[in-house]
Amino acid sequence: MSELIIGIDLGTTNSMAAYVSETGAEIIEDSYFTTQTPSVVSQTENGLLVGAEALNQRTNYPRTTFTSFKRFMGRGAKDISENLTLSPFKVIIGERDKILIGEEGAQLSPEQISAEVLREIKRKAEIILGKAVKKTVITVPAYFDDAQRQATKDAAQIAGLEVTRIINEPTAAAIAYGLQENKKGKIAVYDFGGGTFDVSVLELKDRLFRVISTRGDTHLGGDDLDNLIIRRMIRDILPEVKDEKELSPETIQRLKRSSEILKIALSTNLETSLEIELPERGIKTKYSLSQKEFEEEIRPKVEETLAHVKEALHDAELTAGDIEEVVMVGGSSRIPLVRHLVEAFFGIKPHIRINPEQVVAIGAAIQGHLLSGGRKDYLLMDVIPLSLGIETIGGVFSKMVMKNASIPAKVTEVFSTSVDNQTGIELSIFQGEREFVRDCRKLGKFVLKGIPPMPAGLPKVEVTFFVDVNGLLTVSAKELRSEVESKIEIIPTHGLNRNEITRMIKDSMEYAVDDFNQRNLVEFRDKITTIIDGIDRIWHKADQFVTPDQIEAIAAHRKVMEDLRKNENPMLLKEAIDKMGDLTRDLADSIMGDAAKNILLEDSKKIPKT
Amino acid sequence: MIPSEELKEDKSDHHGHHHCASERCDKCDSELKHTIYCTACEKIQQYNKTMNYFSIFGVSPGYDIDKKEVTAAFERLIFALHPDMYVNGSKEDQALSLSHTALLYEAKETLFYPFKRGRYLLSLLMPGFDGMIPQPPQAFVLEMFEIQEELDLVQEGSGSLKQTEARINLLLQEIDEALSADFKAYIPNREDKMTAGKILSNLAKLKFLDNLGERIRMIGKNLRDNLN
């Protein structure tokens, strides 16, 4: 058995983990637990809540319930000049251009908040799999730049997870699709998620999956569609509000929740309505929205995604007609208008058989399996999404590694000095596509010292950019005449510095064991109560479905579980829960009925292992 | 820091000066089909001075290449070299795998683009050539100004992008044919300074046209945006 490397999709709205089991790649969940976790963290009087529990608290703790924080990962002040008036929580810029979220005195970095979600997923995965989870393949939007990738890696490390590989979300989806459908040819992955949009064009060839081009926008997703609905609701039911800043965090959280419900309902209904309650404004009203109205609101955003698709095709030197399949990924790809416009653009029905919310985690798990040595039958060639380079005279951005270059990539160029007897040079490293560095993103800077004094232009400074398989950059420089050299990993100009990360990792390890046991104990006790309640509720008709022997065994184990509730050993509790799961499987299956089972089976369609 | 165009030309360490057909494996001493990897004992080869972007793929150095042959060799080699195939390998193999995969990509990229291929080939053939490309001939520069003016018109919405593109493609084809012929003459006769000069001049033109291609791309994008 190869080492366990799970796949994690750290999404803007939802996160989850998958692994490769005996039967194939699947989401890590069982009858009682799941790693599918809303990406929500809430600071409450009763401590920090994560996932569904945190989401439930958003109107009770509107200022300290954090959602969509993935948007702030690896970002600085310059990047969040966007409109934050609809954010219920505070986002401020701390020292060194670092983003901090939350109320004064209890602020957290986006990396720390993401780490809470990852810690929760790790914990659940360990409970479900019954063993330690240490390594992961984690996914990021293809259009994430170096700083955003680094921030994701840091978050995983803070959560006690070693990142074996960072892979791009659309690429992960393509792996799952390619192996499941065993298709060849050019495909496009259209990934419209909660916060980001990516499109990748790939060539699937025998065992080789090659990304040809990728385009996207890390600020274009379901959240933006929600905001359009929220603004419409404000116009309709709060006409007196002239400035969004007047809205309280609680009102915003309530509007946000309503907009999500409306949006989801409109994927399957032509018209929907719900009651909106805004106690602070004394409003309790029924609000209706039709699919047509919704589509009018969001059409420009969907068209923006198609403009990216056009550019990705152009970069790949292909046309829409060359694409044999369009794989739809991400929750927003469920919207009928999105599917219609994508279909109209490519002239083919998009592929929607694979669950668009789970396919990324599944693909990451398959890649994890490959990287643990579990299989060697396919290979992934991915690319960097944005060009990398340095600032040269006049603020010109001089590209070294071009966008869509396959990784790992190494590029070496020789530069010289501009002043006589210059003994040091400073390199500023940027990422982007524009001509001047002021329009690109600064990744960091780097100094080469100790060059012997020479006339200007004489030193030969060889600069090497190396982009590893994770898409992360290392830069080294060497003066060829004197052999003076220097090397750095890019330290982002903002975000956490290395010391902060090391400290956070240390803290997380110190508390990890106690914390783990304590949290599991609470969770298992809770679960036992739920299970016992469930059994009691259907007990009167159990004999219709299972044999007297089974009934006896369940009753006996029910007693054991009741006694265990006071036990302090979480593993004993877990064993008892698992045993009850086995004992009641027939019962649960029969009661659930065939219709319900079929729906469940459809969703958890597994990918065969080869 | 000077963004010196002359110095900025990439100078890779992987320039070898002779293509030797009978390289042997570091480990099992079999004759190598590709200088980077031994297909007999499946061992990644240490980098050595005779390795070049042509020998990696097992093709002889020349301006005319068979892209299909290179692609086929590339696809075999990537499976042999990629770091994902060495997850349980030795540290040494893992390091070689990473650097050689980057080298393989760079080699393929170089062979697939006429300017890069021509400049690289010349660096293999001409001792002392450090990748510096001179200015193109005056007449050519004037022609480029004309094309730039055509493109200005297109940007203002009055010219035809297709027509200008066709003009450029014709130029590219002429240069490509000239380079092919000149390299054929130069490879057996490296003392032929005049042919070397012609090659340099055509490479300079190619470089100019590559930059122009970038501008056409931008104009094309704007035109597409306006259609949206």
Coordinates of N, CA, C and O in Angstrom, one line a residue, chain A residues 165 203 205 207-208 210 215 307 310-311 314-315 317 367 370-382 390-393 398-399 402-403 406-419 422 425-427 456-457 459-463 466 468-469, chain B residues 1-14 53 71-72 74-89 95 97-106 108-109 113 116 119 130 132 165 214 216-218 220-222 224-225 227-228:
Chain A
R165 N 2.0 18.7 -3.6 CA 1.9 19.3 -4.9 C 0.7 20.3 -4.9 O -0.3 20.1 -4.2
E203 N -4.8 19.1 -24.2 CA -4.8 18.0 -25.2 C -4.6 16.7 -24.4 O -3.7 16.6 -23.6
K205 N -3.9 12.9 -24.7 CA -3.3 12.0 -25.7 C -2.8 10.8 -25.0 O -2.1 10.9 -24.0
R207 N -1.6 8.7 -22.7 CA -1.4 8.8 -21.3 C -1.0 10.2 -20.9 O -0.6 10.4 -19.7
L208 N -0.9 11.1 -21.8 CA -0.3 12.4 -21.6 C -1.4 13.5 -21.6 O -2.1 13.6 -22.6
R210 N -1.9 17.3 -21.5 CA -1.1 18.5 -21.6 C -1.9 19.7 -21.6 O -2.8 19.9 -22.4
R215 N -6.6 30.7 -19.0 CA -7.0 32.1 -18.8 C -8.0 32.2 -17.6 O -8.6 31.1 -17.3
A307 N -15.4 35.7 -22.9 CA -14.3 36.4 -23.5 C -13.0 35.8 -23.1 O -12.1 35.7 -23.9
K310 N -12.5 32.7 -25.2 CA -12.0 33.1 -26.6 C -10.5 33.3 -26.5 O -9.7 32.8 -27.4
E311 N -10.0 34.0 -25.5 CA -8.6 34.3 -25.4 C -7.8 33.0 -25.2 O -6.7 32.8 -25.7
H314 N -7.5 31.3 -28.4 CA -6.5 32.0 -29.2 C -5.1 31.7 -28.8 O -4.2 31.4 -29.7
D315 N -4.8 31.7 -27.5 CA -3.5 31.4 -27.0 C -3.1 30.0 -27.5 O -1.9 29.7 -27.7
E317 N -4.0 28.6 -30.1 CA -4.1 28.5 -31.6 C -5.1 27.6 -32.1 O -4.9 26.7 -33.0
Q367 N -4.1 12.6 -8.5 CA -2.7 13.0 -8.6 C -1.9 12.7 -7.3 O -0.8 12.3 -7.4
L370 N -0.9 9.2 -7.7 CA 0.3 9.1 -8.6 C 1.6 9.5 -7.9 O 2.6 8.8 -8.0
L371 N 1.5 10.6 -7.1 CA 2.7 11.1 -6.4 C 3.1 10.3 -5.2 O 4.2 10.4 -4.7
S372 N 2.2 9.3 -4.8 CA 2.7 8.4 -3.8 C 3.2 7.2 -4.4 O 3.6 6.2 -3.7
G373 N 3.3 7.1 -5.7 CA 3.9 6.0 -6.4 C 2.8 4.9 -6.6 O 3.1 3.8 -7.0
G374 N 1.5 5.2 -6.4 CA 0.5 4.2 -6.5 C 0.1 3.9 -7.9 O -0.5 2.9 -8.2
R375 N 0.5 4.8 -8.9 CA 0.2 4.5 -10.3 C 1.2 5.3 -11.1 O 1.8 6.3 -10.6
K376 N 1.4 4.9 -12.3 CA 2.4 5.6 -13.2 C 1.9 5.6 -14.6 O 2.6 5.7 -15.6
D377 N 0.5 5.5 -14.7 CA 0.0 5.3 -16.1 C -0.5 6.6 -16.8 O -1.0 6.5 -17.8
Y378 N -0.2 7.7 -16.2 CA -0.5 9.0 -16.9 C 0.4 10.1 -16.4 O 1.0 9.9 -15.4
L379 N 0.5 11.1 -17.2 CA 1.4 12.2 -16.8 C 0.7 13.5 -17.2 O 0.1 13.6 -18.2
L380 N 0.9 14.5 -16.3 CA 0.3 15.7 -16.4 C 1.4 16.8 -16.7 O 2.4 16.9 -16.1
M381 N 1.1 17.6 -17.8 CA 2.0 18.7 -18.1 C 1.2 20.0 -17.9 O 0.4 20.3 -18.8
D382 N 1.5 20.7 -16.9 CA 0.8 21.9 -16.6 C 1.6 23.1 -17.0 O 2.8 23.0 -17.3
I390 N 11.5 40.6 -14.7 CA 12.0 41.6 -13.8 C 11.9 43.0 -14.4 O 11.6 43.1 -15.6
E391 N 12.1 43.9 -13.5 CA 12.0 45.3 -13.9 C 13.3 45.7 -14.5 O 14.4 45.5 -13.9
T392 N 13.3 46.3 -15.7 CA 14.5 46.9 -16.3 C 14.3 48.4 -16.4 O 13.2 48.9 -16.1
I393 N 15.3 49.1 -16.9 CA 15.3 50.5 -17.0 C 14.0 51.1 -17.5 O 13.4 50.6 -18.5
S398 N 10.4 43.2 -18.2 CA 11.2 42.3 -19.1 C 10.8 40.9 -18.7 O 11.2 40.4 -17.7
K399 N 10.1 40.2 -19.6 CA 9.6 38.9 -19.3 C 10.7 37.8 -19.4 O 11.5 37.9 -20.4
M402 N 7.6 32.9 -20.1 CA 6.3 33.4 -20.7 C 5.1 32.6 -20.2 O 5.3 31.4 -19.8
K403 N 4.0 33.3 -20.1 CA 2.8 32.6 -19.7 C 2.5 31.4 -20.6 O 3.0 31.3 -21.8
S406 N 5.3 25.4 -20.1 CA 5.2 24.2 -19.3 C 6.1 24.2 -18.1 O 7.2 24.7 -18.2
I407 N 5.6 23.6 -17.0 CA 6.5 23.6 -15.8 C 6.9 22.2 -15.5 O 6.1 21.3 -15.8
P408 N 8.1 21.9 -14.9 CA 9.1 22.9 -14.5 C 9.7 23.7 -15.6 O 9.9 23.1 -16.7
A409 N 10.0 24.9 -15.4 CA 10.6 25.8 -16.4 C 11.8 26.5 -15.9 O 11.8 26.9 -14.7
K410 N 12.9 26.6 -16.7 CA 14.1 27.3 -16.3 C 14.5 28.2 -17.4 O 14.6 27.8 -18.5
V411 N 14.7 29.5 -17.1 CA 15.2 30.4 -18.1 C 16.3 31.2 -17.5 O 16.2 31.7 -16.4
T412 N 17.3 31.4 -18.3 CA 18.5 32.1 -17.8 C 18.8 33.3 -18.8 O 18.7 33.0 -20.0
E413 N 19.0 34.5 -18.3 CA 19.3 35.6 -19.2 C 20.5 36.4 -18.5 O 20.6 36.3 -17.3
V414 N 21.2 37.1 -19.3 CA 22.4 37.8 -18.8 C 22.1 39.3 -18.9 O 21.6 39.8 -19.9
F415 N 22.3 40.0 -17.8 CA 22.1 41.5 -17.7 C 23.4 42.1 -17.3 O 24.4 41.4 -16.9
S416 N 23.4 43.5 -17.3 CA 24.6 44.1 -16.9 C 24.3 45.3 -16.0 O 23.1 45.6 -15.7
T417 N 25.3 46.0 -15.5 CA 25.1 47.2 -14.7 C 25.0 48.5 -15.5 O 25.5 48.5 -16.6
S418 N 24.4 49.5 -14.9 CA 24.3 50.8 -15.6 C 25.2 51.9 -15.1 O 25.3 52.9 -15.7
V419 N 25.8 51.7 -14.0 CA 26.7 52.7 -13.4 C 28.1 52.1 -13.1 O 28.2 50.9 -12.8
Q422 N 29.5 49.8 -9.8 CA 28.3 49.3 -9.1 C 28.6 48.0 -8.5 O 29.0 47.0 -9.2
I425 N 23.4 44.8 -7.3 CA 22.2 45.1 -8.1 C 21.0 44.6 -7.4 O 21.0 43.7 -6.6
E426 N 19.9 45.3 -7.6 CA 18.6 44.9 -7.0 C 17.7 44.5 -8.2 O 17.5 45.2 -9.1
L427 N 17.1 43.3 -8.0 CA 16.2 42.8 -9.0 C 14.8 42.9 -8.4 O 14.6 42.4 -7.3
A456 N 30.7 50.4 -15.9 CA 29.3 50.0 -16.3 C 29.2 49.1 -17.5 O 30.0 49.3 -18.5
G457 N 28.4 48.1 -17.5 CA 28.2 47.3 -18.7 C 29.2 46.1 -18.7 O 28.9 45.2 -19.5
P459 N 30.2 44.0 -16.0 CA 29.7 42.8 -15.2 C 28.7 42.1 -16.1 O 27.9 42.7 -16.8
K460 N 28.7 40.8 -16.0 CA 27.7 39.9 -16.6 C 26.9 39.2 -15.5 O 27.4 38.3 -14.9
V461 N 25.7 39.7 -15.3 CA 24.9 39.1 -14.3 C 23.9 38.1 -14.9 O 23.0 38.5 -15.7
E462 N 24.1 36.9 -14.5 CA 23.3 35.8 -15.1 C 22.1 35.6 -14.1 O 22.3 35.2 -13.0
V463 N 20.9 35.8 -14.6 CA 19.7 35.7 -13.8 C 19.0 34.4 -14.2 O 18.7 34.3 -15.4
F466 N 13.6 29.8 -12.0 CA 13.2 28.4 -12.0 C 11.8 28.3 -11.5 O 11.5 28.7 -10.3
D468 N 9.0 25.7 -10.3 CA 8.9 24.3 -10.0 C 7.6 23.7 -10.5 O 6.7 24.4 -11.0
V469 N 7.4 22.4 -10.2 CA 6.2 21.7 -10.6 C 4.9 22.3 -10.0 O 3.8 22.0 -10.4
Chain B
M1 N 20.7 49.0 -13.5 CA 20.7 47.8 -14.3 C 20.3 48.1 -15.8 O 19.3 48.8 -16.0
I2 N 21.1 47.7 -16.7 CA 20.8 48.0 -18.1 C 20.0 46.8 -18.7 O 20.3 45.7 -18.6
P3 N 18.9 47.2 -19.4 CA 18.1 46.1 -20.0 C 18.8 45.9 -21.4 O 18.1 45.9 -22.4
S4 N 20.0 45.7 -21.4 CA 20.8 45.7 -22.6 C 20.3 44.5 -23.5 O 20.4 43.4 -23.2
E5 N 19.8 44.9 -24.7 CA 19.3 44.0 -25.6 C 20.3 43.0 -26.1 O 20.0 41.8 -26.2
E6 N 21.5 43.5 -26.2 CA 22.6 42.6 -26.7 C 22.9 41.5 -25.6 O 23.0 40.3 -25.9
L7 N 23.0 42.0 -24.4 CA 23.4 41.0 -23.3 C 22.2 40.2 -22.9 O 22.4 39.1 -22.4
K8 N 21.0 40.7 -23.2 CA 19.8 40.0 -22.7 C 19.5 38.7 -23.5 O 18.8 37.9 -23.0
E9 N 20.2 38.5 -24.6 CA 19.9 37.2 -25.4 C 20.2 36.1 -24.5 O 21.2 36.1 -23.8
D10 N 19.4 35.1 -24.5 CA 19.7 34.0 -23.5 C 20.8 33.2 -23.9 O 21.1 32.9 -25.1
K11 N 21.6 32.9 -23.0 CA 22.8 32.1 -23.2 C 22.8 30.9 -22.3 O 23.1 30.9 -21.1
S12 N 22.3 29.8 -22.9 CA 22.1 28.6 -22.1 C 23.4 27.9 -21.8 O 24.4 28.1 -22.6
D13 N 23.5 27.2 -20.7 CA 24.8 26.4 -20.5 C 24.8 25.2 -21.3 O 25.8 24.4 -21.3
H14 N 23.7 24.9 -22.0 CA 23.6 23.6 -22.6 C 24.2 23.5 -24.0 O 23.8 22.6 -24.8
Y53 N 20.3 20.5 -27.8 CA 18.9 20.4 -28.0 C 18.5 19.4 -29.1 O 17.3 19.0 -29.2
T71 N 8.3 15.6 -31.8 CA 7.2 15.4 -30.9 C 7.1 14.0 -30.3 O 6.9 13.8 -29.2
A72 N 7.3 13.1 -31.2 CA 7.3 11.6 -30.8 C 8.4 11.4 -29.8 O 8.1 10.7 -28.8
F74 N 9.8 13.6 -27.9 CA 9.5 14.3 -26.7 C 8.5 13.5 -25.8 O 8.7 13.4 -24.6
E75 N 7.5 13.0 -26.5 CA 6.5 12.2 -25.7 C 7.0 11.0 -25.0 O 6.6 10.6 -24.0
R76 N 8.0 10.4 -25.7 CA 8.6 9.2 -25.0 C 9.5 9.7 -23.8 O 9.4 9.1 -22.8
L77 N 10.2 10.7 -24.1 CA 11.2 11.2 -23.1 C 10.5 11.8 -21.9 O 11.0 11.6 -20.7
I78 N 9.4 12.5 -22.1 CA 8.7 13.1 -20.9 C 8.3 12.1 -19.9 O 8.4 12.3 -18.7
F79 N 7.9 10.9 -20.4 CA 7.5 9.9 -19.5 C 8.7 9.3 -18.8 O 8.7 8.8 -17.6
A80 N 9.8 9.3 -19.5 CA 11.1 8.8 -18.9 C 11.7 9.8 -17.9 O 12.4 9.4 -16.9
L81 N 11.5 11.1 -18.1 CA 12.2 12.1 -17.3 C 11.4 12.8 -16.2 O 11.9 13.3 -15.2
H82 N 10.1 12.8 -16.4 CA 9.3 13.7 -15.5 C 9.4 13.4 -14.0 O 9.4 12.2 -13.6
P83 N 9.5 14.4 -13.2 CA 9.6 14.2 -11.7 C 8.5 13.3 -11.1 O 8.8 12.6 -10.2
D84 N 7.3 13.4 -11.7 CA 6.2 12.6 -11.1 C 6.5 11.1 -11.3 O 5.9 10.2 -10.6
M85 N 7.4 10.7 -12.2 CA 7.8 9.3 -12.3 C 8.9 8.9 -11.4 O 9.3 7.7 -11.4
Y86 N 9.4 9.8 -10.6 CA 10.6 9.5 -9.7 C 10.2 9.7 -8.3 O 11.1 10.0 -7.5
V87 N 8.9 9.6 -7.9 CA 8.6 10.0 -6.5 C 9.2 9.0 -5.5 O 9.5 9.4 -4.4
N88 N 9.5 7.8 -6.0 CA 10.3 6.9 -5.0 C 11.7 6.7 -5.4 O 12.4 5.8 -5.0
G89 N 12.2 7.6 -6.3 CA 13.6 7.5 -6.8 C 14.6 8.0 -5.8 O 14.2 8.6 -4.8
A95 N 16.6 14.9 -8.6 CA 17.2 16.2 -9.0 C 17.4 16.3 -10.5 O 17.1 17.3 -11.2
S97 N 15.9 14.5 -12.7 CA 14.6 14.5 -13.4 C 14.0 15.9 -13.5 O 13.5 16.3 -14.5
L98 N 14.1 16.6 -12.4 CA 13.6 18.0 -12.4 C 14.3 18.9 -13.4 O 13.7 19.6 -14.2
S99 N 15.6 18.9 -13.3 CA 16.4 19.8 -14.2 C 16.3 19.4 -15.6 O 16.2 20.2 -16.5
H100 N 16.3 18.1 -15.9 CA 16.2 17.6 -17.3 C 14.8 17.8 -17.9 O 14.7 18.0 -19.1
T101 N 13.8 17.8 -17.0 CA 12.5 18.0 -17.6 C 12.4 19.5 -18.1 O 11.9 19.7 -19.2
A102 N 12.9 20.4 -17.2 CA 12.9 21.8 -17.6 C 13.8 21.9 -18.9 O 13.4 22.7 -19.8
L103 N 14.9 21.2 -19.0 CA 15.7 21.3 -20.2 C 15.0 20.7 -21.4 O 15.1 21.3 -22.5
L104 N 14.3 19.6 -21.2 CA 13.5 19.1 -22.3 C 12.5 20.0 -22.9 O 12.3 20.2 -24.1
Y105 N 11.8 20.7 -22.0 CA 10.8 21.7 -22.4 C 11.5 22.8 -23.2 O 11.0 23.3 -24.2
E106 N 12.6 23.3 -22.6 CA 13.3 24.4 -23.3 C 13.8 24.0 -24.6 O 13.7 24.7 -25.6
K108 N 12.5 21.7 -26.6 CA 11.4 21.5 -27.6 C 11.0 22.9 -28.0 O 10.8 23.2 -29.2
E109 N 10.8 23.8 -27.1 CA 10.4 25.2 -27.4 C 11.4 25.8 -28.4 O 11.0 26.5 -29.3
Y113 N 10.5 26.9 -32.6 CA 10.3 28.3 -33.1 C 11.5 28.7 -33.9 O 12.7 28.6 -33.5
K116 N 14.4 31.0 -32.5 CA 15.1 30.4 -31.5 C 16.0 29.2 -32.0 O 17.1 29.0 -31.6
R119 N 18.9 30.7 -34.0 CA 20.0 31.3 -33.2 C 20.7 30.2 -32.4 O 21.9 30.2 -32.3
D130 N 27.8 34.6 -29.4 CA 27.2 34.6 -28.1 C 25.7 34.9 -28.1 O 25.2 35.4 -27.1
M132 N 24.3 37.3 -29.8 CA 24.0 38.7 -30.1 C 23.6 38.8 -31.6 O 24.2 38.3 -32.5
E165 N -1.4 40.7 -42.3 CA -1.0 39.4 -41.8 C -0.4 38.5 -43.0 O 0.6 37.9 -42.8
E214 N 3.6 40.1 -32.0 CA 3.1 40.4 -30.7 C 2.1 41.6 -30.8 O 1.0 41.6 -30.3
I216 N 0.4 42.5 -33.6 CA -0.7 42.0 -34.3 C -1.7 41.2 -33.4 O -2.9 41.4 -33.4
R217 N -1.1 40.5 -32.5 CA -1.9 39.7 -31.5 C -2.7 40.7 -30.7 O -3.9 40.5 -30.5
M218 N -2.1 41.8 -30.2 CA -2.8 42.8 -29.4 C -3.9 43.4 -30.2 O -5.0 43.6 -29.7
G220 N -5.5 42.1 -32.7 CA -6.5 41.1 -32.9 C -7.4 41.0 -31.7 O -8.6 40.9 -31.8
K221 N -6.7 41.1 -30.5 CA -7.5 40.9 -29.3 C -8.5 42.1 -29.1 O -9.7 41.9 -28.8
N222 N -8.0 43.3 -29.4 CA -8.8 44.5 -29.3 C -10.0 44.4 -30.3 O -11.1 44.8 -30.0
R224 N -11.3 41.7 -31.4 CA -12.3 40.7 -30.9 C -13.1 41.3 -29.7 O -14.3 41.1 -29.6
D225 N -12.4 42.1 -28.9 CA -13.1 42.7 -27.7 C -14.2 43.6 -28.2 O -15.3 43.7 -27.7
L227 N -15.9 43.4 -30.9 CA -17.0 42.6 -31.4 C -17.9 42.1 -30.4 O -19.1 41.9 -30.6
N228 N -17.3 41.9 -29.1 CA -18.2 41.4 -28.0 C -19.3 42.3 -27.7 O -19.1 43.5 -27.5

